[in-house]
């Protein structure tokens, strides 16, 4: 991986992290009128996967999808404005966090229904194949979704028809309040790829270099028409399932232990060690991301809500 | 610049909360992300972290205050060494909130 890519990955992770922490503050202060499921601690996955995607590739995402949208190219201000239910958001303020769409950058929806984005990405992959393109579709989902019927049906069809779809299972160890070991009898969800006749790999989702390398192979395979890949990225959901979740089902010690494996700390240390950046460069990158996020929050704050008379219009932003 | 801390809205059905315990005292230095206090929402007891770093200048509400509407001021945090006119900061906040 070249130095520019290494730095770009760090930049993406920082932008995602800062945006999520900003939303946490906005939520507490009554500026987010819907639930907020934040992505802190999982940034390496969105960054490492989406870095391989072109503008015309597509993703589907989940209730925990802000990071995927940012990494795929949605401007942070369009995301924060949407989550704040403002007219200037990517869906005119009517979608909110669990319906973030921006087809022009390939964000084909964050889907609130668990496992709901998997068949959508599979259908997009089918369309891409039928149109004889070398585009790929990516579906992000969690460990809980990997036990849904939509997962099985989609992976089976995608392998049968050699669709250019990459399935990214972000195993953050919790499906809402259910620990993965309570619901899933195998240690690695990645091995399920073999059940469908597709490559299935498991990587450390907190190590962006591992995620990036696995995706490199999967994207090449997809673009070459060789079919889908399942990538399981092991990570940890640092925050509660939603903001305001008291997380009674796990200990504070467990969370503190997981924080020691922070993906940004890991990558920062790696880049400083190999000379790609210095502590000063990191601080400058961090400040730049802070500035972008503060501007996005101010933009959302200053934006109006959609007018009541636009209620029946699709986006609230008539052309 | 001094900032108001509000009773957070930690759920779509939460209209008010009660203060369980302040973990910081007036005059204490606080850092962003540090636990300021615990509250009881309509559903559970939650820790409230500080949004900013600074000094906890004034505590406006305590466990004895009973149920406090969400987004009402409960404290003021200022910069280290800052002279803070608490009444002014709170009234500016309330005027801006509308």
Short mmCIF file of C-alpha atoms in Angstrom, two decimals:
data_model
loop_
_atom_site.label_atom_id
_atom_site.label_comp_id
_atom_site.label_asym_id
_atom_site.label_seq_id
_atom_site.Cartn_x
_atom_site.Cartn_y
_atom_site.Cartn_z
CA UNK A 1 0.00 0.00 0.00
CA UNK A 2 1.46 3.36 -1.00
CA UNK A 3 1.88 6.23 1.46
CA UNK A 4 -0.91 8.32 -0.05
CA UNK A 5 -3.36 5.46 0.44
CA UNK A 6 -2.17 4.91 4.00
CA UNK A 7 -2.80 8.55 4.85
CA UNK A 8 -6.14 8.63 3.02
CA UNK A 9 -7.36 5.68 5.10
CA UNK A 10 -6.42 7.48 8.31
CA UNK A 11 -8.16 10.62 7.09
CA UNK A 12 -11.37 8.71 6.34
CA UNK A 13 -11.31 7.05 9.75
CA UNK A 14 -10.84 10.39 11.48
CA UNK A 15 -13.66 12.03 9.51
CA UNK A 16 -16.02 9.19 10.39
CA UNK A 17 -15.02 9.19 14.08
CA UNK A 18 -15.39 12.96 14.49
CA UNK A 19 -18.76 12.98 12.73
CA UNK A 20 -20.07 10.26 15.03
CA UNK A 21 -18.87 11.99 18.17
CA UNK A 22 -20.51 15.19 16.94
CA UNK A 23 -23.78 13.34 16.45
CA UNK A 24 -23.53 11.96 19.99
CA UNK A 25 -23.39 15.53 21.32
CA UNK A 26 -26.19 16.68 19.03
CA UNK A 27 -28.35 13.77 20.12
CA UNK A 28 -28.02 14.61 23.82
CA UNK A 29 -28.88 18.21 23.10
CA UNK A 30 -32.10 17.36 21.34
CA UNK A 31 -30.98 18.01 17.77
CA UNK A 32 -31.45 14.48 16.43
CA UNK A 33 -35.16 13.64 16.39
CA UNK A 34 -34.71 9.92 15.73
CA UNK A 35 -32.66 7.08 17.20
CA UNK A 36 -28.89 7.25 16.72
CA UNK A 37 -26.78 4.11 16.34
CA UNK A 38 -23.16 5.21 16.26
CA UNK A 39 -20.17 3.55 14.59
CA UNK A 40 -17.33 4.49 16.98
CA UNK A 41 -14.61 1.81 16.95
CA UNK A 42 -15.56 0.26 13.60
CA UNK A 43 -14.15 2.97 11.31
CA UNK A 44 -11.39 0.81 9.84
CA UNK A 45 -13.98 -1.32 8.06
CA UNK A 46 -15.83 1.49 6.26
CA UNK A 47 -12.48 3.08 5.35
CA UNK A 48 -10.70 -0.09 4.19
CA UNK A 49 -13.65 -1.36 2.15
CA UNK A 50 -14.84 1.85 0.50
CA UNK A 51 -11.33 2.95 -0.45
CA UNK A 52 -11.45 0.32 -3.22
CA UNK A 53 -14.78 1.53 -4.58
CA UNK A 54 -15.31 3.78 -7.54
CA UNK A 55 -17.91 6.49 -7.81
CA UNK A 56 -20.18 4.18 -9.83
CA UNK A 57 -19.97 1.26 -7.40
CA UNK A 58 -22.79 0.92 -4.89
CA UNK A 59 -23.23 0.09 -1.23
CA UNK A 60 -26.13 -0.81 1.01
CA UNK A 61 -25.80 -0.23 4.70
CA UNK A 62 -27.50 -0.64 8.05
CA UNK A 63 -28.96 1.25 10.99
CA UNK A 64 -25.29 1.91 11.95
CA UNK A 65 -24.50 3.40 8.57
CA UNK A 66 -23.16 6.95 8.85
CA UNK A 67 -19.56 5.78 8.51
CA UNK A 68 -20.28 3.79 5.36
CA UNK A 69 -21.95 6.81 3.77
CA UNK A 70 -19.05 9.14 4.55
CA UNK A 71 -16.46 6.63 3.35
CA UNK A 72 -18.42 6.15 0.10
CA UNK A 73 -18.39 9.86 -0.60
CA UNK A 74 -21.47 11.41 0.98
CA UNK A 75 -20.53 14.90 2.21
CA UNK A 76 -20.62 14.95 6.02
CA UNK A 77 -22.90 17.99 5.98
CA UNK A 78 -25.52 16.16 3.88
CA UNK A 79 -25.42 13.28 6.36
CA UNK A 80 -25.60 15.39 9.53
CA UNK A 81 -28.34 17.58 8.06
CA UNK A 82 -30.36 14.48 7.16
CA UNK A 83 -29.92 12.93 10.60
CA UNK A 84 -31.06 16.28 12.04
CA UNK A 85 -34.21 16.08 9.84
CA UNK A 86 -33.25 19.24 7.95
CA UNK A 87 -34.32 20.11 4.41
CA UNK A 88 -30.69 20.28 3.26
CA UNK A 89 -30.06 16.62 4.15
CA UNK A 90 -29.45 13.98 1.50
CA UNK A 91 -33.15 13.01 1.53
CA UNK A 92 -34.58 16.42 2.26
CA UNK A 93 -34.73 15.65 5.96
CA UNK A 94 -37.42 13.03 5.63
CA UNK A 95 -35.32 9.90 5.77
CA UNK A 96 -33.18 10.31 8.84
CA UNK A 97 -30.41 8.06 10.02
CA UNK A 98 -31.98 4.81 8.90
CA UNK A 99 -32.88 5.92 5.38
CA UNK A 100 -29.80 7.70 4.09
CA UNK A 101 -29.82 7.56 0.29
CA UNK A 102 -27.54 9.30 -2.17
CA UNK A 103 -27.53 7.40 -5.47
CA UNK A 104 -25.18 9.92 -7.12
CA UNK A 105 -22.35 8.69 -4.87
CA UNK A 106 -23.53 5.08 -4.83
CA UNK A 107 -25.15 5.09 -1.39
CA UNK A 108 -28.21 2.95 -2.11
CA UNK A 109 -29.60 3.16 1.35
CA UNK A 110 -28.97 2.60 5.01
CA UNK A 111 -31.66 0.10 5.89
CA UNK A 112 -33.14 -0.02 9.38
CA UNK A 113 -34.40 -3.59 8.99
CA UNK A 114 -31.71 -6.03 10.05
CA UNK A 115 -30.46 -7.94 7.00
CA UNK A 116 -32.65 -5.77 4.74
CA UNK A 117 -29.78 -4.33 2.74
CA UNK A 118 -28.33 -7.72 1.76
CA UNK A 119 -30.88 -8.67 -0.94
CA UNK A 120 -30.92 -5.07 -2.21
CA UNK A 121 -27.16 -5.17 -2.83
CA UNK A 122 -27.58 -8.58 -4.45
CA UNK A 123 -30.21 -7.16 -6.83
CA UNK A 124 -27.94 -4.23 -7.63
CA UNK A 125 -25.17 -6.71 -8.38
CA UNK A 126 -27.50 -8.60 -10.71
CA UNK A 127 -28.32 -5.36 -12.56
CA UNK A 128 -24.61 -4.55 -12.87
CA UNK A 129 -23.92 -7.97 -14.33
CA UNK A 130 -26.87 -7.82 -16.73
CA UNK A 131 -25.58 -4.46 -17.97
CA UNK A 132 -22.15 -5.99 -18.62
CA UNK A 133 -20.30 -3.51 -16.42
CA UNK A 134 -17.34 -4.07 -14.14
CA UNK A 135 -19.04 -2.28 -11.27
CA UNK A 136 -19.41 -3.96 -7.88
CA UNK A 137 -21.98 -3.75 -5.10
CA UNK A 138 -21.14 -3.99 -1.42
CA UNK A 139 -23.47 -4.91 1.40
CA UNK A 140 -22.52 -4.00 4.96
CA UNK A 141 -24.34 -5.88 7.71
CA UNK A 142 -23.75 -7.17 11.21
CA UNK A 143 -23.33 -10.47 13.01
CA UNK A 144 -27.05 -10.52 13.80
CA UNK A 145 -28.01 -10.19 10.13
CA UNK A 146 -25.80 -13.16 9.25
CA UNK A 147 -28.42 -15.37 10.93
CA UNK A 148 -31.28 -13.91 8.89
CA UNK A 149 -32.87 -15.72 5.96
CA UNK A 150 -32.02 -12.82 3.65
CA UNK A 151 -28.32 -13.58 4.17
CA UNK A 152 -28.69 -17.21 3.05
CA UNK A 153 -30.92 -16.50 0.08
CA UNK A 154 -28.73 -13.66 -1.16
CA UNK A 155 -25.38 -15.41 -0.85
CA UNK A 156 -26.74 -18.53 -2.50
CA UNK A 157 -28.07 -16.64 -5.53
CA UNK A 158 -25.02 -14.41 -5.81
CA UNK A 159 -22.69 -17.41 -5.89
CA UNK A 160 -24.92 -19.31 -8.32
CA UNK A 161 -25.06 -16.37 -10.73
CA UNK A 162 -21.50 -15.15 -10.05
CA UNK A 163 -22.70 -11.68 -9.11
CA UNK A 164 -20.21 -8.86 -8.41
CA UNK A 165 -21.26 -8.45 -4.79
CA UNK A 166 -19.01 -8.25 -1.75
CA UNK A 167 -20.68 -9.12 1.54
CA UNK A 168 -19.12 -7.38 4.52
CA UNK A 169 -20.12 -8.85 7.86
CA UNK A 170 -19.08 -6.44 10.61
CA UNK A 171 -18.99 -8.75 13.58
CA UNK A 172 -19.05 -6.24 16.46
CA UNK A 173 -19.96 -9.02 18.92
CA UNK A 174 -23.44 -7.67 19.68
CA UNK A 175 -26.79 -7.81 17.93
CA UNK A 176 -28.55 -5.11 19.95
CA UNK A 177 -28.13 -6.72 23.40
CA UNK A 178 -27.38 -10.29 22.28
CA UNK A 179 -23.75 -11.36 22.37
CA UNK A 180 -22.75 -13.24 19.22
CA UNK A 181 -21.88 -16.40 21.18
CA UNK A 182 -25.49 -16.60 22.36
CA UNK A 183 -26.81 -16.75 18.81
CA UNK A 184 -24.10 -18.26 16.64
CA UNK A 185 -22.42 -21.63 17.27
CA UNK A 186 -19.35 -21.08 15.06
CA UNK A 187 -16.40 -18.83 15.96
CA UNK A 188 -15.95 -17.32 12.49
CA UNK A 189 -18.87 -16.22 10.30
CA UNK A 190 -16.40 -15.92 7.39
CA UNK A 191 -16.34 -19.69 6.92
CA UNK A 192 -19.98 -19.56 5.85
CA UNK A 193 -18.75 -18.52 2.40
CA UNK A 194 -17.78 -22.13 1.74
CA UNK A 195 -21.41 -23.21 2.22
CA UNK A 196 -22.32 -21.18 -0.85
CA UNK A 197 -19.25 -21.87 -2.96
CA UNK A 198 -17.66 -18.46 -2.58
CA UNK A 199 -14.48 -17.34 -0.85
CA UNK A 200 -15.09 -16.49 2.79
CA UNK A 201 -12.42 -14.79 4.87
CA UNK A 202 -12.18 -13.45 8.39
CA UNK A 203 -9.97 -10.46 9.18
CA UNK A 204 -9.27 -8.17 12.12
CA UNK A 205 -11.73 -5.37 11.43
CA UNK A 206 -9.80 -2.98 13.68
CA UNK A 207 -6.74 -3.29 11.43
CA UNK A 208 -7.45 -1.25 8.33
CA UNK A 209 -4.54 -2.84 6.44
CA UNK A 210 -6.09 -6.30 6.84
CA UNK A 211 -9.50 -5.06 5.75
CA UNK A 212 -7.97 -3.24 2.78
CA UNK A 213 -6.03 -6.32 1.64
CA UNK A 214 -9.03 -8.63 1.84
CA UNK A 215 -11.15 -6.16 -0.10
CA UNK A 216 -8.48 -5.77 -2.78
CA UNK A 217 -8.81 -9.45 -3.65
CA UNK A 218 -12.60 -9.43 -3.43
CA UNK A 219 -12.99 -6.37 -5.67
CA UNK A 220 -10.66 -7.79 -8.32
CA UNK A 221 -12.69 -10.99 -8.31
CA UNK A 222 -15.97 -9.08 -8.57
CA UNK A 223 -14.82 -6.81 -11.41
CA UNK A 224 -13.46 -9.82 -13.32
CA UNK A 225 -16.87 -11.48 -13.26
CA UNK A 226 -15.69 -14.31 -11.02
CA UNK A 227 -18.37 -13.82 -8.40
CA UNK A 228 -19.02 -12.73 -4.84
CA UNK A 229 -16.93 -12.83 -1.66
CA UNK A 230 -17.84 -12.87 2.01
CA UNK A 231 -15.53 -10.91 4.31
CA UNK A 232 -16.07 -11.06 8.06
CA UNK A 233 -14.43 -8.15 9.90
CA UNK A 234 -14.10 -8.74 13.62
CA UNK A 235 -14.54 -5.59 15.64
CA UNK A 236 -16.28 -4.24 18.73
CA UNK A 237 -19.23 -1.91 19.18
CA UNK A 238 -17.79 0.66 21.57
CA UNK A 239 -21.03 2.53 22.25
CA UNK A 240 -24.38 1.10 23.26
CA UNK A 241 -26.70 -0.24 20.57
CA UNK A 242 -28.27 3.23 20.50
CA UNK A 243 -27.51 6.51 22.27
CA UNK A 244 -29.13 6.18 25.68
CA UNK A 245 -28.57 2.41 25.87
CA UNK A 246 -27.34 1.64 29.39
CA UNK A 247 -25.75 -1.57 28.03
CA UNK A 248 -26.69 -3.64 31.09
CA UNK A 249 -25.75 -6.78 29.16
CA UNK A 250 -21.98 -6.21 29.25
CA UNK A 251 -19.40 -4.94 31.71
CA UNK A 252 -17.59 -1.61 31.66
CA UNK A 253 -14.34 -3.53 31.96
CA UNK A 254 -15.08 -5.30 28.67
CA UNK A 255 -15.64 -1.97 26.92
CA UNK A 256 -12.49 -0.47 28.46
CA UNK A 257 -10.50 -3.47 27.25
CA UNK A 258 -11.92 -3.07 23.73
CA UNK A 259 -11.00 0.62 23.69
CA UNK A 260 -7.35 -0.41 23.93
CA UNK A 261 -7.72 -1.88 20.45
CA UNK A 262 -8.83 1.42 18.90
CA UNK A 263 -8.48 1.24 15.10
CA UNK A 264 -7.33 4.85 14.78
CA UNK A 265 -4.66 4.44 17.47
CA UNK A 266 -3.44 1.30 15.71
CA UNK A 267 -3.16 2.91 12.29
CA UNK A 268 -1.70 6.15 13.63
CA UNK A 269 1.04 4.23 15.44
CA UNK A 270 1.71 2.19 12.31
CA UNK A 271 2.05 5.29 10.11
CA UNK A 272 4.27 7.09 12.60
CA UNK A 273 6.48 4.02 12.89
CA UNK A 274 6.92 3.71 9.12
CA UNK A 275 7.52 7.44 8.71
CA UNK A 276 4.39 8.17 6.67
CA UNK A 277 3.26 10.79 9.20
CA UNK A 278 4.50 12.52 12.34
CA UNK A 279 2.61 13.35 15.52
CA UNK A 280 2.27 16.90 14.16
CA UNK A 281 0.77 15.68 10.86
CA UNK A 282 -1.70 13.61 12.83
CA UNK A 283 -2.75 16.59 14.92
CA UNK A 284 -3.21 18.64 11.76
CA UNK A 285 -5.34 15.90 10.16
CA UNK A 286 -7.38 15.64 13.32
CA UNK A 287 -7.94 19.41 13.45
CA UNK A 288 -8.96 19.44 9.79
CA UNK A 289 -11.56 16.75 10.43
CA UNK A 290 -12.80 18.66 13.49
CA UNK A 291 -13.21 21.75 11.36
CA UNK A 292 -15.10 19.91 8.61
CA UNK A 293 -17.46 18.35 11.16
CA UNK A 294 -18.02 21.64 13.01
CA UNK A 295 -18.90 23.31 9.70
CA UNK A 296 -21.27 20.45 8.87
CA UNK A 297 -22.98 20.75 12.25
CA UNK A 298 -23.35 24.51 11.84
CA UNK A 299 -24.75 23.96 8.34
CA UNK A 300 -27.33 21.52 9.71
CA UNK A 301 -28.16 23.82 12.60
CA UNK A 302 -28.77 26.77 10.30
CA UNK A 303 -30.86 24.77 7.82
CA UNK A 304 -34.66 24.81 7.90
CA UNK A 305 -36.95 21.83 8.41
CA UNK A 306 -38.85 20.69 5.32
CA UNK A 307 -42.14 22.53 4.79
CA UNK A 308 -45.33 20.66 5.75
CA UNK A 309 -46.66 21.15 2.21
CA UNK A 310 -43.73 19.10 0.89
CA UNK A 311 -44.86 16.09 2.92
CA UNK A 312 -46.00 14.12 -0.10
CA UNK A 313 -43.03 14.98 -2.30
CA UNK A 314 -40.37 12.30 -2.51
CA UNK A 315 -37.40 14.21 -1.19
CA UNK A 316 -38.83 17.51 -0.09
CA UNK A 317 -36.57 19.21 -2.60
CA UNK A 318 -38.66 19.60 -5.76
CA UNK A 319 -36.51 20.25 -8.80
CA UNK B 1 -16.44 30.35 26.03
CA UNK B 2 -18.81 29.23 28.77
CA UNK B 3 -21.33 26.57 27.79
CA UNK B 4 -24.56 25.35 29.29
CA UNK B 5 -24.98 21.68 30.19
CA UNK B 6 -28.56 20.51 29.73
CA UNK B 7 -30.62 17.59 30.99
CA UNK B 8 -29.94 15.36 27.97
CA UNK B 9 -32.69 13.77 25.96
CA UNK B 10 -31.52 10.15 25.84
CA UNK B 11 -34.48 8.61 24.06
CA UNK B 12 -37.42 9.54 21.90
CA UNK B 13 -39.89 9.06 24.77
CA UNK B 14 -37.81 10.85 27.41
CA UNK B 15 -39.42 14.16 28.42
CA UNK B 16 -37.70 14.74 31.76
CA UNK B 17 -34.99 13.24 33.91
CA UNK B 18 -33.79 13.37 37.49
CA UNK B 19 -30.25 13.84 38.67
CA UNK B 20 -28.94 10.85 40.58
CA UNK B 21 -25.47 12.08 41.44
CA UNK B 22 -22.96 14.69 40.36
CA UNK B 23 -19.56 13.04 39.85
CA UNK B 24 -17.89 16.45 39.71
CA UNK B 25 -18.00 19.43 42.05
CA UNK B 26 -18.09 23.12 41.26
CA UNK B 27 -14.56 24.26 40.49
CA UNK B 28 -13.44 20.86 39.21
CA UNK B 29 -11.63 20.57 35.91
CA UNK B 30 -13.44 18.35 33.42
CA UNK B 31 -12.26 16.88 30.15
CA UNK B 32 -14.37 16.07 27.11
CA UNK B 33 -15.85 12.59 27.44
CA UNK B 34 -15.45 12.46 31.21
CA UNK B 35 -18.51 11.47 33.25
CA UNK B 36 -20.11 14.57 34.76
CA UNK B 37 -23.13 13.07 36.45
CA UNK B 38 -25.61 10.23 36.41
CA UNK B 39 -29.26 10.71 35.61
CA UNK B 40 -32.41 8.63 35.78
CA UNK B 41 -34.35 8.68 32.51
CA UNK B 42 -37.80 7.22 31.90
CA UNK B 43 -36.05 3.92 31.25
CA UNK B 44 -32.73 3.61 33.01
CA UNK B 45 -29.89 5.18 34.92
CA UNK B 46 -27.32 6.69 32.59
CA UNK B 47 -23.94 8.35 32.79
CA UNK B 48 -23.69 11.78 31.16
CA UNK B 49 -20.33 12.69 29.68
CA UNK B 50 -19.06 16.22 29.22
CA UNK B 51 -19.27 17.55 25.67
CA UNK B 52 -16.40 19.97 26.30
CA UNK B 53 -13.25 20.40 28.36
CA UNK B 54 -13.10 23.18 30.95
CA UNK B 55 -14.06 23.99 34.51
CA UNK B 56 -17.40 23.11 36.07
CA UNK B 57 -18.29 26.67 37.07
CA UNK B 58 -21.80 26.20 38.40
CA UNK B 59 -24.16 23.36 39.20
CA UNK B 60 -27.73 24.56 38.66
CA UNK B 61 -29.67 21.43 39.60
CA UNK B 62 -29.19 18.61 42.08
CA UNK B 63 -30.92 15.33 43.02
CA UNK B 64 -33.26 17.46 45.17
CA UNK B 65 -34.47 19.34 42.09
CA UNK B 66 -36.84 16.50 41.16
CA UNK B 67 -37.85 15.94 37.57
CA UNK B 68 -36.16 18.34 35.17
CA UNK B 69 -37.46 18.83 31.62
CA UNK B 70 -35.08 17.59 28.92
CA UNK B 71 -32.83 20.30 27.47
CA UNK B 72 -33.19 22.56 30.52
CA UNK B 73 -29.89 23.91 31.91
CA UNK B 74 -28.35 21.93 34.77
CA UNK B 75 -24.80 23.35 34.85
CA UNK B 76 -22.35 25.75 33.26
CA UNK B 77 -18.83 24.86 32.10
CA UNK B 78 -16.31 27.61 31.40
CA UNK B 79 -12.75 27.84 30.15
CA UNK B 80 -9.99 27.67 32.78
CA UNK B 81 -9.56 31.14 34.31
CA UNK B 82 -12.62 32.51 32.54
CA UNK B 83 -14.79 35.00 34.46
CA UNK B 84 -18.26 33.58 33.92
CA UNK B 85 -21.48 35.49 34.49
CA UNK B 86 -23.63 32.40 35.06
CA UNK B 87 -26.99 34.22 34.95
CA UNK B 88 -26.04 35.89 31.68
CA UNK B 89 -24.87 32.61 30.09
CA UNK B 90 -28.07 30.85 31.08
CA UNK B 91 -30.36 33.64 29.94
CA UNK B 92 -28.50 33.88 26.62
CA UNK B 93 -28.90 30.13 26.22
CA UNK B 94 -32.63 30.24 26.97
CA UNK B 95 -33.15 33.22 24.65
CA UNK B 96 -31.37 31.43 21.81
CA UNK B 97 -33.29 28.21 22.44
CA UNK B 98 -36.57 30.11 22.22
#
